[in-house]
């Protein structure tokens, strides 16, 4: 299978003094579901944020589809757009991810930043809202949503970009059982549709349902 991500001897320390990752190497293959498990504070979120280039490793190399992911590479507008449109990251805390006035604005933001025509962007938004069952929330201010609704909107804002890879940090953390079950089924459906999925979690029940490579 094609390798989407190749991480080689990744190290990272916060402020140069607080170690988070030490000599981590892994590959993520196209179309697979991979789970990174561990206790709180073990570096799972840091690893995913390095994979989506929100953080730069202190040392080591990371490649996506054979291309080195470096600060210099990401300063190239075309490459940055290429990478950002293919890798979607969903934060553990949805409040970190949502910043637009309404739900529809959130879903439209990503596509419009990558020069997708407005009519096509709106079509993607409608498809995402229907998939997530949030059509009624289109004009709702994001600060007036429940925790489960915010999570769905955060996921929708990524799905409208139609990425090849989804990185999800503790996707079911703090959710009610109904929303947790919905998102578990959604991840399985997206994987069956060909998406490559990487999740960071300490939820072993979720692992049991998804049956990913660990």
Tab-separated table of C-alpha atoms in Angstrom:
chain	number	residue	atom	x	y	z
A	1	UNK	CA	0.000	0.000	0.000
A	2	UNK	CA	1.093	3.622	-0.580
A	3	UNK	CA	2.547	5.402	2.422
A	4	UNK	CA	0.790	8.656	3.214
A	5	UNK	CA	2.864	9.558	6.260
A	6	UNK	CA	6.420	8.553	7.114
A	7	UNK	CA	7.748	9.739	10.478
A	8	UNK	CA	11.373	9.018	11.296
A	9	UNK	CA	12.895	9.522	14.766
A	10	UNK	CA	10.633	12.405	15.748
A	11	UNK	CA	11.533	14.304	18.908
A	12	UNK	CA	9.687	17.252	20.399
A	13	UNK	CA	10.012	19.318	23.568
A	14	UNK	CA	7.828	22.208	24.654
A	15	UNK	CA	9.857	25.379	25.256
A	16	UNK	CA	12.924	23.267	24.622
A	17	UNK	CA	12.763	21.780	28.118
A	18	UNK	CA	9.567	19.718	28.536
A	19	UNK	CA	9.878	16.449	26.571
A	20	UNK	CA	6.744	15.224	24.792
A	21	UNK	CA	8.013	12.829	22.107
A	22	UNK	CA	11.229	10.848	22.004
A	23	UNK	CA	12.489	8.984	18.935
A	24	UNK	CA	9.054	8.197	17.459
A	25	UNK	CA	8.915	6.487	14.066
A	26	UNK	CA	5.802	5.246	12.268
A	27	UNK	CA	4.212	4.935	8.848
A	28	UNK	CA	0.581	5.509	7.911
A	29	UNK	CA	-0.605	3.692	4.823
A	30	UNK	CA	-3.207	4.929	2.388
A	31	UNK	CA	-6.715	3.800	3.340
A	32	UNK	CA	-5.899	2.440	6.781
A	33	UNK	CA	-7.267	3.281	10.207
A	34	UNK	CA	-4.578	3.763	12.829
A	35	UNK	CA	-5.037	4.427	16.537
A	36	UNK	CA	-2.388	5.976	18.761
A	37	UNK	CA	-3.245	5.027	22.333
A	38	UNK	CA	-1.781	6.065	25.641
A	39	UNK	CA	-2.447	7.827	28.913
A	40	UNK	CA	-3.125	11.540	29.203
A	41	UNK	CA	0.133	13.428	28.810
A	42	UNK	CA	1.860	10.674	26.839
A	43	UNK	CA	2.252	12.827	23.711
A	44	UNK	CA	-0.652	11.651	21.531
A	45	UNK	CA	-1.965	15.125	20.749
A	46	UNK	CA	1.533	16.422	20.115
A	47	UNK	CA	2.140	13.640	17.612
A	48	UNK	CA	-1.035	14.425	15.668
A	49	UNK	CA	-0.267	18.143	15.667
A	50	UNK	CA	3.155	17.407	14.199
A	51	UNK	CA	1.542	15.214	11.544
A	52	UNK	CA	-0.718	18.077	10.459
A	53	UNK	CA	2.152	20.600	10.677
A	54	UNK	CA	0.740	22.664	13.519
A	55	UNK	CA	3.941	21.891	15.400
A	56	UNK	CA	7.471	21.446	14.064
A	57	UNK	CA	9.509	18.579	15.530
A	58	UNK	CA	12.674	19.427	17.443
A	59	UNK	CA	14.423	16.792	15.337
A	60	UNK	CA	13.542	13.981	12.968
A	61	UNK	CA	11.784	13.926	9.612
A	62	UNK	CA	8.162	13.760	8.504
A	63	UNK	CA	7.005	13.125	4.952
A	64	UNK	CA	3.576	13.163	3.328
A	65	UNK	CA	3.201	11.279	0.063
A	66	UNK	CA	6.964	11.289	-0.298
A	67	UNK	CA	7.333	15.050	0.249
A	68	UNK	CA	9.205	16.470	3.233
A	69	UNK	CA	6.996	18.521	5.554
A	70	UNK	CA	9.178	21.381	6.764
A	71	UNK	CA	8.633	25.024	7.681
A	72	UNK	CA	10.392	25.980	4.480
A	73	UNK	CA	8.185	23.715	2.340
A	74	UNK	CA	5.029	25.088	3.959
A	75	UNK	CA	6.053	28.658	3.160
A	76	UNK	CA	5.467	27.759	-0.481
A	77	UNK	CA	1.844	28.789	-1.107
A	78	UNK	CA	1.066	26.035	-3.598
A	79	UNK	CA	2.547	23.287	-1.434
A	80	UNK	CA	0.841	24.639	1.689
A	81	UNK	CA	-2.510	24.615	-0.108
A	82	UNK	CA	-1.828	21.095	-1.401
A	83	UNK	CA	-1.033	19.785	2.078
A	84	UNK	CA	-3.806	21.632	3.951
A	85	UNK	CA	-6.456	20.452	1.510
A	86	UNK	CA	-5.451	16.802	1.905
A	87	UNK	CA	-4.927	16.533	5.658
A	88	UNK	CA	-7.721	17.476	8.051
A	89	UNK	CA	-7.236	17.832	11.810
A	90	UNK	CA	-10.034	17.754	14.389
A	91	UNK	CA	-9.096	19.111	17.810
A	92	UNK	CA	-10.118	17.446	21.041
A	93	UNK	CA	-11.650	20.753	22.185
A	94	UNK	CA	-14.017	21.971	19.474
A	95	UNK	CA	-13.987	25.521	20.885
A	96	UNK	CA	-10.372	25.813	19.697
A	97	UNK	CA	-11.442	25.014	16.145
A	98	UNK	CA	-14.610	27.092	15.754
A	99	UNK	CA	-14.303	30.844	15.227
A	100	UNK	CA	-16.823	31.966	12.570
A	101	UNK	CA	-20.147	33.677	13.400
A	102	UNK	CA	-22.458	30.862	12.259
A	103	UNK	CA	-22.341	27.151	11.476
A	104	UNK	CA	-22.646	27.778	7.736
A	105	UNK	CA	-19.774	30.282	7.890
A	106	UNK	CA	-17.635	27.632	9.591
A	107	UNK	CA	-18.338	25.078	6.899
A	108	UNK	CA	-17.762	27.565	4.071
A	109	UNK	CA	-14.500	28.965	5.435
A	110	UNK	CA	-12.095	26.200	4.381
A	111	UNK	CA	-13.326	25.701	0.808
A	112	UNK	CA	-13.348	29.437	0.124
A	113	UNK	CA	-9.740	29.734	1.338
A	114	UNK	CA	-8.673	27.232	-1.310
A	115	UNK	CA	-10.447	29.039	-4.155
A	116	UNK	CA	-13.272	26.520	-4.525
A	117	UNK	CA	-16.115	28.337	-6.349
A	118	UNK	CA	-18.842	29.546	-3.943
A	119	UNK	CA	-21.557	27.392	-5.521
A	120	UNK	CA	-19.433	24.258	-5.203
A	121	UNK	CA	-18.472	25.232	-1.638
A	122	UNK	CA	-22.149	25.595	-0.754
A	123	UNK	CA	-22.872	22.192	-2.273
A	124	UNK	CA	-20.165	20.648	-0.095
A	125	UNK	CA	-21.611	22.366	2.956
A	126	UNK	CA	-25.076	21.000	2.276
A	127	UNK	CA	-23.667	17.498	1.808
A	128	UNK	CA	-21.709	17.725	5.082
A	129	UNK	CA	-24.671	19.084	7.036
A	130	UNK	CA	-26.914	16.317	5.723
A	131	UNK	CA	-24.331	13.654	6.591
A	132	UNK	CA	-23.977	15.036	10.115
A	133	UNK	CA	-27.660	15.823	10.655
A	134	UNK	CA	-27.044	19.508	11.400
A	135	UNK	CA	-29.012	21.194	8.603
A	136	UNK	CA	-31.215	22.954	11.171
A	137	UNK	CA	-28.128	24.578	12.710
A	138	UNK	CA	-26.931	26.356	9.550
A	139	UNK	CA	-27.694	29.870	10.832
A	140	UNK	CA	-27.018	29.154	14.512
A	141	UNK	CA	-24.166	31.069	16.203
A	142	UNK	CA	-21.473	28.548	17.100
A	143	UNK	CA	-21.305	29.725	20.727
A	144	UNK	CA	-24.940	28.638	21.153
A	145	UNK	CA	-24.269	24.984	20.288
A	146	UNK	CA	-24.046	22.030	22.656
A	147	UNK	CA	-20.785	20.120	23.005
A	148	UNK	CA	-21.966	17.374	20.666
A	149	UNK	CA	-23.182	19.896	18.094
A	150	UNK	CA	-19.849	21.719	18.204
A	151	UNK	CA	-18.025	18.458	17.573
A	152	UNK	CA	-20.198	17.740	14.533
A	153	UNK	CA	-19.612	21.229	13.161
A	154	UNK	CA	-15.854	20.895	13.698
A	155	UNK	CA	-15.893	17.635	11.767
A	156	UNK	CA	-18.083	19.192	9.077
A	157	UNK	CA	-15.652	22.090	8.641
A	158	UNK	CA	-12.975	19.533	7.801
A	159	UNK	CA	-15.158	17.303	5.616
A	160	UNK	CA	-16.058	20.232	3.354
A	161	UNK	CA	-12.387	20.231	2.324
A	162	UNK	CA	-12.730	16.568	1.270
A	163	UNK	CA	-9.328	15.599	2.729
A	164	UNK	CA	-7.633	12.285	2.064
A	165	UNK	CA	-6.510	11.944	5.688
A	166	UNK	CA	-8.425	12.702	8.890
A	167	UNK	CA	-6.521	13.177	12.145
A	168	UNK	CA	-8.829	13.075	15.174
A	169	UNK	CA	-7.646	13.934	18.676
A	170	UNK	CA	-9.783	12.174	21.328
A	171	UNK	CA	-12.830	12.307	19.021
A	172	UNK	CA	-15.352	11.033	21.578
A	173	UNK	CA	-13.996	12.782	24.664
A	174	UNK	CA	-16.668	14.503	26.770
A	175	UNK	CA	-19.584	13.540	24.513
A	176	UNK	CA	-22.922	12.012	25.454
A	177	UNK	CA	-23.504	8.383	24.509
A	178	UNK	CA	-25.734	9.207	21.549
A	179	UNK	CA	-23.221	11.560	19.927
A	180	UNK	CA	-20.359	9.179	20.713
A	181	UNK	CA	-22.203	6.334	18.965
A	182	UNK	CA	-22.981	8.584	15.972
A	183	UNK	CA	-19.341	9.638	15.574
A	184	UNK	CA	-18.111	6.064	15.909
A	185	UNK	CA	-20.421	5.006	13.066
A	186	UNK	CA	-19.328	8.057	11.063
A	187	UNK	CA	-15.652	7.167	11.376
A	188	UNK	CA	-16.380	3.632	10.211
A	189	UNK	CA	-18.364	4.955	7.250
A	190	UNK	CA	-15.636	7.407	6.256
A	191	UNK	CA	-13.049	4.662	6.466
A	192	UNK	CA	-15.182	2.363	4.318
A	193	UNK	CA	-15.440	5.230	1.810
A	194	UNK	CA	-11.642	5.218	1.488
A	195	UNK	CA	-10.516	7.873	3.949
A	196	UNK	CA	-7.274	7.329	5.835
A	197	UNK	CA	-7.979	7.896	9.531
A	198	UNK	CA	-5.620	8.402	12.459
A	199	UNK	CA	-7.071	8.815	15.944
A	200	UNK	CA	-5.432	9.565	19.269
A	201	UNK	CA	-7.376	8.126	22.180
A	202	UNK	CA	-7.272	6.430	25.544
A	203	UNK	CA	-10.820	5.086	25.022
A	204	UNK	CA	-10.387	1.317	24.713
A	205	UNK	CA	-14.105	0.828	24.113
A	206	UNK	CA	-13.805	3.012	21.000
A	207	UNK	CA	-10.826	0.908	19.890
A	208	UNK	CA	-12.966	-2.204	20.282
A	209	UNK	CA	-15.614	-0.782	17.955
A	210	UNK	CA	-13.245	0.570	15.296
A	211	UNK	CA	-10.704	-2.313	15.321
A	212	UNK	CA	-7.866	-0.151	13.936
A	213	UNK	CA	-4.159	-0.904	13.698
A	214	UNK	CA	-2.710	0.226	17.017
